[in-house]
Amino acid sequence: MAQKVAKEKYNLDVEVVTFNDFVLPNEALNNGDLDANAFQHKPYLDKQIQERGYKLVQVGTTFVYPIAAYSKKITSVAQLPDGAQVAVPNDPTNLGRSLLLLQKQGLITLKDGVGLLPTSLDIINNPKKLKIVEIEAPQLTRALDDQQITMAIINTTFSSQVGLSPSRNGLFVESKRFPLREYLRQSYRK
């Protein structure tokens, strides 16, 4: 679909390249293997630039990929048992998004003023005594089959690869008004 719109509306030939982690797209872009990528929030990209020395520049914003909670063991939040293990992404940006989403559902309370990047250490109230299990984001869809994991909060990037849709399959979904947006980035070349 993206290729068709790009061609018809903008006369661009687009090849969609799929990656199985969050590091490779920026690495490929920085190395010149891609012309652009669209998958990340500004806090994530800024951290990657700082840690890896990438020379990337923003050329625009794009659509938002919401995160959502999925389960093969329950069909509603009301069924979430006390002490349930909840798998979340372990990268700072998506961990923060997941914890904020759990808070919005009333499942946990975070310290005031934690901003967009809270960690598990910022949980001050956990009435259901949920166990937050941090996992590499690409592994979260597999966590749904783990007998110990009741629910996983998964990025659309990975949930869509196994046929899950936030609107169709999610127990609850991140708000479209969430303040983070995806950024379209291009390699800075001199």
GROMACS .gro file of C-alpha atoms in nm:
model
  190
    1MET     CA    1   0.000   0.000   0.000
    2ALA     CA    2   0.277   0.245   0.093
    3GLN     CA    3   0.451   0.182  -0.237
    4LYS     CA    4   0.132   0.247  -0.434
    5VAL     CA    5   0.053   0.575  -0.255
    6ALA     CA    6   0.414   0.693  -0.286
    7LYS     CA    7   0.413   0.623  -0.659
    8GLU     CA    8   0.069   0.761  -0.743
    9LYS     CA    9   0.071   1.066  -0.518
   10TYR     CA   10   0.439   1.164  -0.511
   11ASN     CA   11   0.595   0.978  -0.807
   12LEU     CA   12   0.835   0.801  -0.571
   13ASP     CA   13   0.956   0.444  -0.601
   14VAL     CA   14   0.958   0.303  -0.248
   15GLU     CA   15   1.094  -0.029  -0.131
   16VAL     CA   16   0.972  -0.125   0.217
   17VAL     CA   17   1.245  -0.298   0.418
   18THR     CA   18   1.147  -0.480   0.738
   19PHE     CA   19   1.385  -0.524   1.033
   20ASN     CA   20   1.352  -0.747   1.337
   21ASP     CA   21   1.495  -0.504   1.592
   22PHE     CA   22   1.515  -0.130   1.662
   23VAL     CA   23   1.891  -0.081   1.611
   24LEU     CA   24   1.936  -0.203   1.254
   25PRO     CA   25   1.722   0.060   1.072
   26ASN     CA   26   1.933   0.352   1.198
   27GLU     CA   27   2.253   0.158   1.143
   28ALA     CA   28   2.151   0.082   0.783
   29LEU     CA   29   2.049   0.443   0.726
   30ASN     CA   30   2.370   0.580   0.874
   31ASN     CA   31   2.575   0.339   0.658
   32GLY     CA   32   2.393   0.449   0.342
   33ASP     CA   33   2.207   0.120   0.288
   34LEU     CA   34   1.873   0.307   0.317
   35ASP     CA   35   1.765   0.650   0.200
   36ALA     CA   36   1.517   0.708   0.485
   37ASN     CA   37   1.347   0.529   0.771
   38ALA     CA   38   1.025   0.583   0.965
   39PHE     CA   39   0.994   0.386   1.287
   40GLN     CA   40   1.104   0.582   1.594
   41HIS     CA   41   1.026   0.857   1.841
   42LYS     CA   42   1.251   1.153   1.895
   43PRO     CA   43   1.369   1.040   2.243
   44TYR     CA   44   1.477   0.704   2.102
   45LEU     CA   45   1.656   0.858   1.805
   46ASP     CA   46   1.828   1.121   2.019
   47LYS     CA   47   1.959   0.846   2.247
   48GLN     CA   48   2.081   0.642   1.949
   49ILE     CA   49   2.259   0.945   1.800
   50GLN     CA   50   2.422   1.016   2.136
   51GLU     CA   51   2.528   0.656   2.200
   52ARG     CA   52   2.626   0.555   1.847
   53GLY     CA   53   2.734   0.881   1.687
   54TYR     CA   54   2.490   0.858   1.396
   55LYS     CA   55   2.470   1.151   1.152
   56LEU     CA   56   2.094   1.158   1.092
   57VAL     CA   57   1.856   1.449   1.039
   58GLN     CA   58   1.479   1.475   1.066
   59VAL     CA   59   1.297   1.539   0.741
   60GLY     CA   60   0.942   1.514   0.875
   61THR     CA   61   0.698   1.332   1.096
   62THR     CA   62   0.487   1.036   1.000
   63PHE     CA   63   0.206   0.821   1.139
   64VAL     CA   64   0.198   0.685   1.493
   65TYR     CA   65   0.235   0.316   1.564
   66PRO     CA   66   0.043   0.258   1.887
   67ILE     CA   67   0.142   0.002   2.144
   68ALA     CA   68  -0.122  -0.229   2.284
   69ALA     CA   69  -0.167  -0.498   2.546
   70TYR     CA   70  -0.227  -0.850   2.416
   71SER     CA   71  -0.298  -1.181   2.585
   72LYS     CA   72  -0.374  -1.541   2.497
   73LYS     CA   73  -0.490  -1.608   2.855
   74ILE     CA   74  -0.744  -1.333   2.926
   75THR     CA   75  -0.994  -1.142   2.713
   76SER     CA   76  -1.038  -0.831   2.930
   77VAL     CA   77  -0.843  -0.628   3.184
   78ALA     CA   78  -1.099  -0.727   3.449
   79GLN     CA   79  -0.969  -1.087   3.418
   80LEU     CA   80  -0.607  -0.988   3.494
   81PRO     CA   81  -0.523  -1.186   3.810
   82ASP     CA   82  -0.334  -1.049   4.108
   83GLY     CA   83   0.038  -1.118   4.072
   84ALA     CA   84   0.017  -1.159   3.694
   85GLN     CA   85   0.337  -1.126   3.495
   86VAL     CA   86   0.317  -0.848   3.236
   87ALA     CA   87   0.587  -0.842   2.968
   88VAL     CA   88   0.697  -0.500   2.843
   89PRO     CA   89   0.970  -0.376   2.605
   90ASN     CA   90   1.305  -0.322   2.776
   91ASP     CA   91   1.419  -0.020   2.573
   92PRO     CA   92   1.374   0.309   2.763
   93THR     CA   93   1.122   0.477   2.532
   94ASN     CA   94   0.887   0.182   2.489
   95LEU     CA   95   0.921   0.073   2.851
   96GLY     CA   96   0.808   0.423   2.944
   97ARG     CA   97   0.517   0.410   2.701
   98SER     CA   98   0.413   0.072   2.842
   99LEU     CA   99   0.421   0.187   3.203
  100LEU     CA  100   0.224   0.501   3.116
  101LEU     CA  101  -0.030   0.281   2.937
  102LEU     CA  102  -0.061   0.054   3.244
  103GLN     CA  103  -0.110   0.364   3.458
  104LYS     CA  104  -0.381   0.496   3.224
  105GLN     CA  105  -0.564   0.165   3.275
  106GLY     CA  106  -0.544   0.213   3.653
  107LEU     CA  107  -0.323  -0.093   3.697
  108ILE     CA  108  -0.024   0.095   3.844
  109THR     CA  109   0.060   0.444   3.965
  110LEU     CA  110   0.386   0.616   3.875
  111LYS     CA  111   0.570   0.887   4.068
  112ASP     CA  112   0.466   1.239   3.979
  113GLY     CA  113   0.696   1.413   3.733
  114VAL     CA  114   0.850   1.104   3.570
  115GLY     CA  115   0.779   1.240   3.224
  116LEU     CA  116   0.772   1.012   2.920
  117LEU     CA  117   1.052   0.777   3.027
  118PRO     CA  118   0.952   0.617   3.358
  119THR     CA  119   1.110   0.290   3.468
  120SER     CA  120   0.979   0.010   3.688
  121LEU     CA  121   1.151   0.185   3.980
  122ASP     CA  122   0.903   0.472   3.937
  123ILE     CA  123   0.601   0.254   4.024
  124ILE     CA  124   0.464   0.374   4.359
  125ASN     CA  125   0.137   0.181   4.366
  126ASN     CA  126   0.067  -0.161   4.221
  127PRO     CA  127  -0.264  -0.281   4.369
  128LYS     CA  128  -0.272  -0.605   4.167
  129LYS     CA  129   0.094  -0.672   4.251
  130LEU     CA  130   0.172  -0.713   3.882
  131LYS     CA  131   0.520  -0.841   3.802
  132ILE     CA  132   0.669  -0.626   3.526
  133VAL     CA  133   0.899  -0.839   3.308
  134GLU     CA  134   1.124  -0.642   3.073
  135ILE     CA  135   1.199  -0.826   2.748
  136GLU     CA  136   1.363  -0.736   2.416
  137ALA     CA  137   1.083  -0.589   2.203
  138PRO     CA  138   1.116  -0.842   1.916
  139GLN     CA  139   1.062  -1.127   2.167
  140LEU     CA  140   0.736  -0.995   2.311
  141THR     CA  141   0.511  -1.177   2.065
  142ARG     CA  142   0.675  -1.505   2.174
  143ALA     CA  143   0.615  -1.410   2.537
  144LEU     CA  144   0.242  -1.447   2.471
  145ASP     CA  145   0.301  -1.825   2.451
  146ASP     CA  146   0.498  -1.832   2.778
  147GLN     CA  147   0.285  -1.995   3.051
  148GLN     CA  148   0.422  -1.745   3.306
  149ILE     CA  149   0.326  -1.433   3.108
  150THR     CA  150  -0.039  -1.327   3.132
  151MET     CA  151  -0.018  -1.017   2.915
  152ALA     CA  152   0.240  -0.842   2.696
  153ILE     CA  153   0.252  -0.483   2.579
  154ILE     CA  154   0.380  -0.492   2.223
  155ASN     CA  155   0.476  -0.235   1.960
  156THR     CA  156   0.272  -0.252   1.641
  157THR     CA  157   0.600  -0.302   1.454
  158PHE     CA  158   0.623  -0.652   1.602
  159SER     CA  159   0.259  -0.739   1.672
  160SER     CA  160   0.167  -0.683   1.307
  161GLN     CA  161   0.434  -0.933   1.200
  162VAL     CA  162   0.233  -1.209   1.372
  163GLY     CA  163  -0.107  -1.088   1.255
  164LEU     CA  164  -0.207  -0.891   1.565
  165SER     CA  165  -0.380  -0.556   1.533
  166PRO     CA  166  -0.413  -0.308   1.822
  167SER     CA  167  -0.773  -0.224   1.732
  168ARG     CA  168  -0.884  -0.584   1.669
  169ASN     CA  169  -0.678  -0.784   1.918
  170GLY     CA  170  -0.557  -0.541   2.183
  171LEU     CA  171  -0.699  -0.555   2.535
  172PHE     CA  172  -0.622  -0.183   2.552
  173VAL     CA  173  -0.438   0.053   2.319
  174GLU     CA  174  -0.224   0.362   2.358
  175SER     CA  175  -0.408   0.687   2.292
  176LYS     CA  176  -0.372   0.850   1.952
  177ARG     CA  177  -0.297   1.166   2.149
  178PHE     CA  178   0.013   1.018   2.313
  179PRO     CA  179   0.279   1.292   2.294
  180LEU     CA  180   0.545   1.086   2.118
  181ARG     CA  181   0.536   1.080   1.739
  182GLU     CA  182   0.726   0.877   1.488
  183TYR     CA  183   0.997   1.070   1.306
  184LEU     CA  184   1.102   1.027   0.949
  185ARG     CA  185   1.480   1.041   0.939
  186GLN     CA  186   1.733   1.068   0.666
  187SER     CA  187   2.104   1.025   0.676
  188TYR     CA  188   2.299   1.349   0.689
  189ARG     CA  189   2.547   1.342   0.405
  190LYS     CA  190   2.806   1.604   0.321
   0.00000   0.00000   0.00000
